[in-house]
Short mmCIF file of C-alpha atoms in Angstrom, two decimals:
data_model
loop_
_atom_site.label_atom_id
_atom_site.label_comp_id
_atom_site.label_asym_id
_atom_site.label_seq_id
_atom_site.Cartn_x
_atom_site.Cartn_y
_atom_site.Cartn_z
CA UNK N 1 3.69 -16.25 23.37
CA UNK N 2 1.82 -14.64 20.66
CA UNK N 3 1.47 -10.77 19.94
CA UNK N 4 -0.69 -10.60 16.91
CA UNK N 5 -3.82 -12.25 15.68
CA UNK N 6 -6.39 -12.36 12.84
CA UNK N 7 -9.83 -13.16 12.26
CA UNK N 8 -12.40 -12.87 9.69
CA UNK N 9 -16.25 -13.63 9.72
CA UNK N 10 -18.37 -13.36 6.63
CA UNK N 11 -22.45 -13.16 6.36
CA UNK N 12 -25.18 -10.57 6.62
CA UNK N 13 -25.01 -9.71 9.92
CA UNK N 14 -22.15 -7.35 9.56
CA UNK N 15 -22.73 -6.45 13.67
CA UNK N 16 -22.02 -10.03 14.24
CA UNK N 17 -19.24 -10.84 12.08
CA UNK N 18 -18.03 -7.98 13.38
CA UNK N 19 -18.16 -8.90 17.17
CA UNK N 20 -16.80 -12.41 16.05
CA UNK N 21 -13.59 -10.82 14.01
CA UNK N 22 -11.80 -9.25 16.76
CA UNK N 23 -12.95 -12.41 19.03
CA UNK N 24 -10.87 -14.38 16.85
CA UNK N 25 -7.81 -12.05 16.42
CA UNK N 26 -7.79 -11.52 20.59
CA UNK N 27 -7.91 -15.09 21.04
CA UNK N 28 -4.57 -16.05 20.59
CA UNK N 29 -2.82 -12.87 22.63
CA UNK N 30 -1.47 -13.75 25.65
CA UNK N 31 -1.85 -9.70 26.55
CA UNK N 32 -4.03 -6.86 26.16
CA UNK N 33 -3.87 -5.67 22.35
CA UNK N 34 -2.34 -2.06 21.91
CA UNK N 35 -3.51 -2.15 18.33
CA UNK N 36 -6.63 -3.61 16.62
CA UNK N 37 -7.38 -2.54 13.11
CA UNK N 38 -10.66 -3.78 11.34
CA UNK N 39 -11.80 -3.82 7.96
CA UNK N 40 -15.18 -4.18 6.57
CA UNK N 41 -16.89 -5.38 3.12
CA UNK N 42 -20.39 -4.47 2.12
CA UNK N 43 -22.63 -2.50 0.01
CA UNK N 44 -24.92 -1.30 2.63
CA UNK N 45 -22.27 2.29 4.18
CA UNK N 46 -25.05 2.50 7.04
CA UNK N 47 -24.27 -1.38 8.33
CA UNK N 48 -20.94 -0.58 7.73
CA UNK N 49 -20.41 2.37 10.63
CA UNK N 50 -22.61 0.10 12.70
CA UNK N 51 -20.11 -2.92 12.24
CA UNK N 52 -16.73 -0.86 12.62
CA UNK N 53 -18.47 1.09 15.93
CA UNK N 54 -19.11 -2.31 17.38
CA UNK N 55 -16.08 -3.65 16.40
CA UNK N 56 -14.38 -1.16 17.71
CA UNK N 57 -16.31 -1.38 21.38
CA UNK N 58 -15.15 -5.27 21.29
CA UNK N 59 -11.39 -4.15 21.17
CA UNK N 60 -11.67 -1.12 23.59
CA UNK N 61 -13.20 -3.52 26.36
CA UNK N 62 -10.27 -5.58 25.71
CA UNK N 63 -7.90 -2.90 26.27
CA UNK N 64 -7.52 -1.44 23.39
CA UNK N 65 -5.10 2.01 22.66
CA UNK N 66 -6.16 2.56 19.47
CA UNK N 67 -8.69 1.29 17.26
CA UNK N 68 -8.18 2.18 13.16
CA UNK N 69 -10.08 0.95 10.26
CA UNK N 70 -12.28 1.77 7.03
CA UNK N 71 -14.17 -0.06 4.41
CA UNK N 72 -13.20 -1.32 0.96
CA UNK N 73 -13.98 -3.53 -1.93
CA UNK N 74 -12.42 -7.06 0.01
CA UNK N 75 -10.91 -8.38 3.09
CA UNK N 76 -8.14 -10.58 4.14
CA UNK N 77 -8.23 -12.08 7.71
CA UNK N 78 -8.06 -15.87 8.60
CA UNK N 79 -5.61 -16.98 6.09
CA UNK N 80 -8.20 -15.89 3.51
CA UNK N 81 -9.06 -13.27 0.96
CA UNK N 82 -12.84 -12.09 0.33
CA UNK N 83 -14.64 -9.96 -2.38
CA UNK N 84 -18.07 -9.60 -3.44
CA UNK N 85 -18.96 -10.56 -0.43
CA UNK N 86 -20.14 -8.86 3.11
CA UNK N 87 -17.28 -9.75 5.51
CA UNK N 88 -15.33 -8.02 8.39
CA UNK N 89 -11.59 -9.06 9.00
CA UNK N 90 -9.71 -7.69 12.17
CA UNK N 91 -6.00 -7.96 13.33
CA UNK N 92 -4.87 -7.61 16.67
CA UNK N 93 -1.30 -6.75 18.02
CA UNK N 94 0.18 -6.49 21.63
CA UNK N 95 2.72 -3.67 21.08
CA UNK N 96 4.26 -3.57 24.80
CA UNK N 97 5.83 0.14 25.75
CA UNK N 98 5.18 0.84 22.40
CA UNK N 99 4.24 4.78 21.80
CA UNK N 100 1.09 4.66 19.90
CA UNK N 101 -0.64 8.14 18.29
CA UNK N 102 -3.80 8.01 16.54
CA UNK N 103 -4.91 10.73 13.96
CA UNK N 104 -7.17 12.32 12.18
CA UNK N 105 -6.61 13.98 9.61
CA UNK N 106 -8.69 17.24 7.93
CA UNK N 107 -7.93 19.45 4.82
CA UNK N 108 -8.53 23.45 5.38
CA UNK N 109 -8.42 26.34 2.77
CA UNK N 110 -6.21 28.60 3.21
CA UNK N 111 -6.18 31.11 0.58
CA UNK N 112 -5.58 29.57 -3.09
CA UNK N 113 -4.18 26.20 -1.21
CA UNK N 114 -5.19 23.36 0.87
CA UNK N 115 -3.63 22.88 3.96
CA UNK N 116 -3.48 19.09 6.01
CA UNK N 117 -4.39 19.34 9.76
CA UNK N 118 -4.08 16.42 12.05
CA UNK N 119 -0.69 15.10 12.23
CA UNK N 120 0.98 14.43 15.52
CA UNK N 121 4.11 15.92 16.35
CA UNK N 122 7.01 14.30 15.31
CA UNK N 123 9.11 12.06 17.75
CA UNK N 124 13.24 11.03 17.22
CA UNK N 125 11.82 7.73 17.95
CA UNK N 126 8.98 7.14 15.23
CA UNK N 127 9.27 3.87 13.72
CA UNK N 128 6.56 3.48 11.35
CA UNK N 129 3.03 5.44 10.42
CA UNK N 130 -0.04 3.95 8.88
CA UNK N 131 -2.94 5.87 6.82
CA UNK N 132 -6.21 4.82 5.55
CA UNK N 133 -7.57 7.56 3.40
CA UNK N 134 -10.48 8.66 1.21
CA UNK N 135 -9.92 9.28 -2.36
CA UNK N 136 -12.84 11.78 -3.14
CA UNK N 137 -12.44 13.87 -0.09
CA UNK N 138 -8.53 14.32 0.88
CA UNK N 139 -5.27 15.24 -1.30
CA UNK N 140 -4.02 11.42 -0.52
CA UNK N 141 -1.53 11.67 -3.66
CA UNK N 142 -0.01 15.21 -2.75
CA UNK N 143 -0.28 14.30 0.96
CA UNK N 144 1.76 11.26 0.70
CA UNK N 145 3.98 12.24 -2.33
CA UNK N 146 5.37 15.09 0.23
CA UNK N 147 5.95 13.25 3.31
CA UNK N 148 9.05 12.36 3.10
CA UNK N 149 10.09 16.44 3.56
CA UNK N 150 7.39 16.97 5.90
CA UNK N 151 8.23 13.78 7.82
CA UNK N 152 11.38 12.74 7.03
CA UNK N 153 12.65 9.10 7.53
CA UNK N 154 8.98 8.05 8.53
CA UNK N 155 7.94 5.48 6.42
CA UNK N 156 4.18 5.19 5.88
CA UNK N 157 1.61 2.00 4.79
CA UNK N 158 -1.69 2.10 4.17
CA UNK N 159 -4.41 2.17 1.44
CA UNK N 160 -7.40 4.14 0.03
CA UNK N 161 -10.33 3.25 1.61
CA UNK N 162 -13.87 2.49 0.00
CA UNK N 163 -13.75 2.64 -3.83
CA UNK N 164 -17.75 2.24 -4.03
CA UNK N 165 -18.03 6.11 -5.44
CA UNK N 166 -17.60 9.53 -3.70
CA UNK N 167 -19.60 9.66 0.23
CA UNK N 168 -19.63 5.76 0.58
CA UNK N 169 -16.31 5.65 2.55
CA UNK N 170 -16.18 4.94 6.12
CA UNK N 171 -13.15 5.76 8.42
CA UNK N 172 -13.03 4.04 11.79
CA UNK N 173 -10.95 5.81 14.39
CA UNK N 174 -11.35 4.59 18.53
CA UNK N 175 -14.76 5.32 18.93
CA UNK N 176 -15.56 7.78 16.20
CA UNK N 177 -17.11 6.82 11.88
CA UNK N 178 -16.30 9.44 9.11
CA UNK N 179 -16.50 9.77 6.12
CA UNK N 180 -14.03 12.35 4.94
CA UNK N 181 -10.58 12.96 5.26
CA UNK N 182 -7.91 10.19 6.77
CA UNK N 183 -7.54 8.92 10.02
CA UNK N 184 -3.63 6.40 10.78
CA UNK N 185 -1.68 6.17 13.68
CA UNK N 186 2.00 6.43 14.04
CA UNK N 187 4.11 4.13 16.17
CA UNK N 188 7.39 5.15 17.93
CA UNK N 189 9.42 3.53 20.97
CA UNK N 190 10.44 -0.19 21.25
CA UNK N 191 9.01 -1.27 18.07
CA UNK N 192 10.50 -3.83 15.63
CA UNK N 193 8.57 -3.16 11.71
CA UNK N 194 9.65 -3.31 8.32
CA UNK N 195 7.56 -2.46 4.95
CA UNK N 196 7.88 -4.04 1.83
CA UNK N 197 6.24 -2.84 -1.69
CA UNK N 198 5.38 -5.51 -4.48
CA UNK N 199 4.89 -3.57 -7.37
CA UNK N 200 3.97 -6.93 -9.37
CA UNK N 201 6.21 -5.79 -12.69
CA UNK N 202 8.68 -7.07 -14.69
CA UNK N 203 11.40 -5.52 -16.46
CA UNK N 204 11.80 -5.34 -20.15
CA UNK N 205 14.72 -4.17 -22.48
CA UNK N 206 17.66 -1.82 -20.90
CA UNK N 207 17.93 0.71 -18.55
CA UNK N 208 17.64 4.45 -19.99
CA UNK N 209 18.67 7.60 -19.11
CA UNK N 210 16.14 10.37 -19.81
CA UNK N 211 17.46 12.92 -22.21
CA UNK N 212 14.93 15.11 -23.03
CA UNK N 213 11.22 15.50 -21.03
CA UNK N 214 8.83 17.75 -20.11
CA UNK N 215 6.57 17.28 -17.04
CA UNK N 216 5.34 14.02 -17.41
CA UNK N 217 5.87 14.03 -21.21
CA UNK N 218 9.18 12.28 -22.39
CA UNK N 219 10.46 13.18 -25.55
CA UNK N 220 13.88 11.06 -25.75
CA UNK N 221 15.54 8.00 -24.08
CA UNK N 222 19.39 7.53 -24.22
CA UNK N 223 19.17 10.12 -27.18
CA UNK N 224 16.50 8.69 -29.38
CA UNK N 225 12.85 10.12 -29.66
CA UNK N 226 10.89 7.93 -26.88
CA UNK N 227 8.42 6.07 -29.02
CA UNK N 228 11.07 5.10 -31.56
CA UNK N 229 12.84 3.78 -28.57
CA UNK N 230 9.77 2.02 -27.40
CA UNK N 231 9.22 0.18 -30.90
CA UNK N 232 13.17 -0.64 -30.88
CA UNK N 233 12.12 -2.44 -27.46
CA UNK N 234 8.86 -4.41 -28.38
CA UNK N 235 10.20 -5.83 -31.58
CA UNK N 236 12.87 -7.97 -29.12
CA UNK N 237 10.17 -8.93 -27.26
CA UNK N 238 8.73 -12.80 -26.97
CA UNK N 239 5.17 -12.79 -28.62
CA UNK N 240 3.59 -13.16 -25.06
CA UNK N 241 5.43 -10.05 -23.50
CA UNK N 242 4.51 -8.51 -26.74
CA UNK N 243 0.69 -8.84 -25.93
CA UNK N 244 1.22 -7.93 -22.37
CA UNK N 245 3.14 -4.92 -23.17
CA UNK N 246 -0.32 -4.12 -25.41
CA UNK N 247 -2.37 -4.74 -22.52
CA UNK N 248 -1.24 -2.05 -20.28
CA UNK N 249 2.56 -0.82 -20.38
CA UNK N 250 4.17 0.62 -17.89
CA UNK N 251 7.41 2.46 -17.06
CA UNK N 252 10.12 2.39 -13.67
CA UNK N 253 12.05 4.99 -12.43
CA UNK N 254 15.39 4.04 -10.69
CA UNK N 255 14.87 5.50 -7.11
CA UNK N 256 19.07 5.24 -6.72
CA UNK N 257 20.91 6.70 -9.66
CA UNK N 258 24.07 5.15 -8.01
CA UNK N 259 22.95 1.92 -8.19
CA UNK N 260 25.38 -0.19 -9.91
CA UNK N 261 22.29 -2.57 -10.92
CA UNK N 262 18.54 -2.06 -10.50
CA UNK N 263 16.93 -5.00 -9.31
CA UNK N 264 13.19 -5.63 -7.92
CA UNK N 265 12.31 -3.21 -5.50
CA UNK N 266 14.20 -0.46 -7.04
CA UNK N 267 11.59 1.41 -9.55
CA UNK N 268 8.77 3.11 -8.96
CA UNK N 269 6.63 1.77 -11.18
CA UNK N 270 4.14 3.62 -13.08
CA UNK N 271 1.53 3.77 -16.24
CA UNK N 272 2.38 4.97 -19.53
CA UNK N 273 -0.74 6.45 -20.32
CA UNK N 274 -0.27 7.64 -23.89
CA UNK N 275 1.97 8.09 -27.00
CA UNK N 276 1.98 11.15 -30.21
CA UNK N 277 3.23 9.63 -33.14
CA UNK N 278 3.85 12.94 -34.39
CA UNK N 279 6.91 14.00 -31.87
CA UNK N 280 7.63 10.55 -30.46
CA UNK N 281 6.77 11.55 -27.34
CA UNK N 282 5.55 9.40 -24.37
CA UNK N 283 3.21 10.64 -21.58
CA UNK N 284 3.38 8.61 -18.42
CA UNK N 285 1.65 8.86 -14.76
CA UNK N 286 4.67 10.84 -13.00
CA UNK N 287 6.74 13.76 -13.58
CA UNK N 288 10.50 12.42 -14.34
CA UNK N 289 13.54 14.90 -14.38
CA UNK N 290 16.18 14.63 -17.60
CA UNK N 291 18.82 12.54 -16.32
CA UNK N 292 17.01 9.64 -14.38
CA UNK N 293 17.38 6.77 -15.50
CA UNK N 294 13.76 4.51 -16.13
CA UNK N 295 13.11 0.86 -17.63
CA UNK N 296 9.70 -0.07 -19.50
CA UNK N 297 8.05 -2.99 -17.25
CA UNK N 298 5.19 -5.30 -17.97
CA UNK N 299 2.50 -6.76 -15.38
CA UNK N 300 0.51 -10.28 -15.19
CA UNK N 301 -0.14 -12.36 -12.54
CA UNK N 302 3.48 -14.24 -13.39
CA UNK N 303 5.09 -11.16 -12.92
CA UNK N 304 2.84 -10.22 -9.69
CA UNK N 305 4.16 -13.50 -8.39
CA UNK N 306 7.81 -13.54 -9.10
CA UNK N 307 7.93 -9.76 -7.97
CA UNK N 308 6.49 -10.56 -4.59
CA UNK N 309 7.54 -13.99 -3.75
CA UNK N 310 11.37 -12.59 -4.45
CA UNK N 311 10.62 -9.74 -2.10
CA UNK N 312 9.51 -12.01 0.52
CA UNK N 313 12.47 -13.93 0.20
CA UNK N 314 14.82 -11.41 0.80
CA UNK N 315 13.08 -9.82 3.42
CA UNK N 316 15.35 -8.53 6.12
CA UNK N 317 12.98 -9.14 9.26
CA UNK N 318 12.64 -12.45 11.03
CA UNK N 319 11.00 -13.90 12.69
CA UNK N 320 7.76 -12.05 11.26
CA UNK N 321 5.37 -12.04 14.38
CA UNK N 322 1.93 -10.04 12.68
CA UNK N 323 1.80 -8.23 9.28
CA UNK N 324 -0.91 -5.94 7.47
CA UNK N 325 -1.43 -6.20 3.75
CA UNK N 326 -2.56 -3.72 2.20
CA UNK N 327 -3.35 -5.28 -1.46
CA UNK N 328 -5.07 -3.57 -4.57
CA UNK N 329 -8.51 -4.46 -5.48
CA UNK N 330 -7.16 -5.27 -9.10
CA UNK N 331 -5.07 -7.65 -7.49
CA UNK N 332 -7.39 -10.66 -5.73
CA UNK N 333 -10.45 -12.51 -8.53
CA UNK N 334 -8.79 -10.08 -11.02
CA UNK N 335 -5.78 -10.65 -11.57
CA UNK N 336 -5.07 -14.43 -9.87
CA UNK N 337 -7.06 -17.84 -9.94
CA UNK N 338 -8.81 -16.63 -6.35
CA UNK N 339 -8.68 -13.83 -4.15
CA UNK N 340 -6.33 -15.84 -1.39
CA UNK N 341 -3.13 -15.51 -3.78
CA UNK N 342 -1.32 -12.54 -1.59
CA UNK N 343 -1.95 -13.78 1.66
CA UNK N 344 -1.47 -17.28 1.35
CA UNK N 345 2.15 -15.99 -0.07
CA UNK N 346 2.57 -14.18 2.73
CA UNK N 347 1.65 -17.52 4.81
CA UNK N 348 4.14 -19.38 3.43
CA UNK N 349 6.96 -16.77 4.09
CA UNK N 350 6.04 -15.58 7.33
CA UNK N 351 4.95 -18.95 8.80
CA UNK N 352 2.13 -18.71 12.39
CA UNK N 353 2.07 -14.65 12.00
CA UNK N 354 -1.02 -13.12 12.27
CA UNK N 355 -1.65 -11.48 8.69
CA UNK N 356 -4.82 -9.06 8.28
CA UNK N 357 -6.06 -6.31 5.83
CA UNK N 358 -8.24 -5.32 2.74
CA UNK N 359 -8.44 -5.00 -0.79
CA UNK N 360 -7.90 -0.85 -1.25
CA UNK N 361 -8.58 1.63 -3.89
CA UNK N 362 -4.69 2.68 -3.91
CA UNK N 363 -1.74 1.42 -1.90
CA UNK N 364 0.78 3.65 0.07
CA UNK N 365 4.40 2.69 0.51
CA UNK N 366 7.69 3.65 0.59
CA UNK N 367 9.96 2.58 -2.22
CA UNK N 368 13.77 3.34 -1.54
CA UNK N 369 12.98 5.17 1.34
CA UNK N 370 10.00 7.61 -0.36
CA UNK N 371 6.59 7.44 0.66
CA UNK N 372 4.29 6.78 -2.85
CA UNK N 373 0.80 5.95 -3.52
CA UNK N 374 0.92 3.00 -6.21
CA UNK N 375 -1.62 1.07 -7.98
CA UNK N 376 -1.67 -2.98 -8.61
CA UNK N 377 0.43 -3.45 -5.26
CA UNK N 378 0.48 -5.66 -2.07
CA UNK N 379 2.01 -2.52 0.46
CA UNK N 380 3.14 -5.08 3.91
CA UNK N 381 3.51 -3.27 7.21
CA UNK N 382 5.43 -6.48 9.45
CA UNK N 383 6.87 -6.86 12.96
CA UNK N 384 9.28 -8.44 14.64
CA UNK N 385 10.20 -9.07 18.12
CA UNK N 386 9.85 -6.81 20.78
CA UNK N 387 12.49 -3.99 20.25
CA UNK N 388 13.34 -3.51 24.10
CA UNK N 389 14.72 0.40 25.31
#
């Protein structure tokens, strides 16, 4: 008896492949779909709204709750990945006496702040939220980086939608197109989900403790100025990790200080984006607190591999029955021989699930129970059997 479903159609009539999407991901429910989220791929933002709407009408006829969705570079749908090209992908999911709220979500003024509107009221029995955003128009990084005080214990997946430059994002919500703000739903009740984050890095040298920062300026690891440290760290380096770290280093923070170990999973990983040889001080993409304890990481598509394939296989829900994947558009052509390399992965793991998504401008994810936005990741949203009350 399955629950979820996928389906992808490519070609220039976006209404079409549309129409012939969510056809696909229905077909192999054997009930109504609760949830049906659809994705779509093209240049053209007016074909777009006119692709999601009808999309959207498909799945409401069929019984629909809630209909979510948005545009972006790529989609994934029908054991496939697809960029550069006009496509819609659609995933379907029967979700029975599952408690379903759909949002949308607005930024006001209020004085010398902005303020989010839109959120449903919390529940004791929220499971899981998902967002799709736009970057140009809504706080995504603040909104996100704070949920876990304003909604704590709700973990939340999603991406940032478009990525084709500020007004060219489309938002699909039940029957309703924007193109501002965020739109998600959260799901509470009998529901059986788990998230994972593949942050696609890979360790280097030791752990650190923090011993003197600023912001997101670090002046000293474990006691010695921070780009000294760095050098100490590159020359033990193999020649190939050596040019990666040259290509684009980057830096994890240790979300458990307690942890007798930090293994994959356990950083939040993030850029260093810049050095002063004068004060030996490293700038990075995150403010970090003396005493934390971070570890410089490197990323290729090795690395991207190992890190997610490891995650997979420690994954602590099975049977997977449907998944969304929420992977970044320098992931895909850019980073691995074709643009399948995520989902296929994810096909192999999960087995028959039904697996959709897109390629997004910016992945959201909780790693070690805090909501982040992160960059370079696949962000996985699966469930399990039905969680009966």
């Amino acid at each position: 008896m399955a629950r979820f479903g996928d389906g992808l159609a490519l070609g220039p009539d976006l209404v079409g492949a549309a129409e012939s999407s969510v056809r696909q991901a229905l077909a192999p429910l054997t009930a109504p779909p609760d949830l049906v989220c659809v994705f779509v791929a093209a240049e053209d933002v007016g074909a777009t709204a006119e692709a999601a709407l009808r999309a959207a009408a498909v799945a409401r006829d069929a019984g629909a709750q809630v209909v979510v969705g948005c545009n972006g570079s790529g989609v994934i749908g029908g054991d496939r990945g697809v960029e550069e090209a006009s496509a819609v992908s659609a995933w379907a999911g029967s979700l029975p006496e599952a408690r379903l709220e759909a949002f949308r979500l607005e930024t006001l003024r209020a004085e010398d702040r902005l303020v989010v509107v839109g959120m449903p009221e919390e529940h004791d029995d929220d499971v899981v939220g998902m967002l799709l955003a736009d970057p140009y128009s809504f706080p995504v990084d603040a909104f996100v980086e704070h949920s876990s005080e304003a909604l704590p214990g709700l973990p939340l997946v999603g991406g940032l939608a478009g990525g084709q430059g500020a007004g060219r994002t489309r938002l699909l919500l039940n029957d309703e197109v924007y193109d501002d703000g965020a739109v998600g739903v959260v799901l509470g009740g009998p529901v059986t989900a788990a998230t994972l984050v593949s942050q696609g890095a890979r360790p280097i040298g030791p752990d650190m403790v923090v011993t003197k920062a600023e912001e997101n300026v670090l002046y000293e690891l474990a006691g010695t100025p921070a780009l000294e440290k760095l050098e100490q760290i590159v020359l033990t380096l193999s020649e190939e990790e050596q040019e990666m770290a040259a290509r684009g280093l980057l830096i994890g923070v240790a979300m458990d200080e307690y942890a007798e170990e930090h293994e994959h999973g356990d950083f939040l990983v993030r850029g260093v984006v810049g050095a002063d040889a004068d004060t030996g001080a490293i700038a990075i993409g995150d403010v970090i607190e003396v005493g934390r304890t971070v570890r410089f990481q490197v990323r290729d598509a090795g690395a991207a591999d190992e890190d997610l394939a490891e995650l997979l296989n420690r994954f602590d829900l099975s049977p997977v029955e449907g998944a969304l994947l929420f992977s970044c558009n320098g992931r895909g052509r850019a980073m691995f021989p074709d643009s399948d390399h995520d989902v296929k992965l994810l096909r192999r793991t999960f087995g028959p699930a039904g697996v959709g998504g897109f390629f997004a401008a910016g992945e959201i994810g909780p790693v070690s129970g805090r909501n982040h936005v992160h960059g370079f990741t696949a962000s996985i949203l699966a469930f399990g059997p039905t969680a009966r009350t």
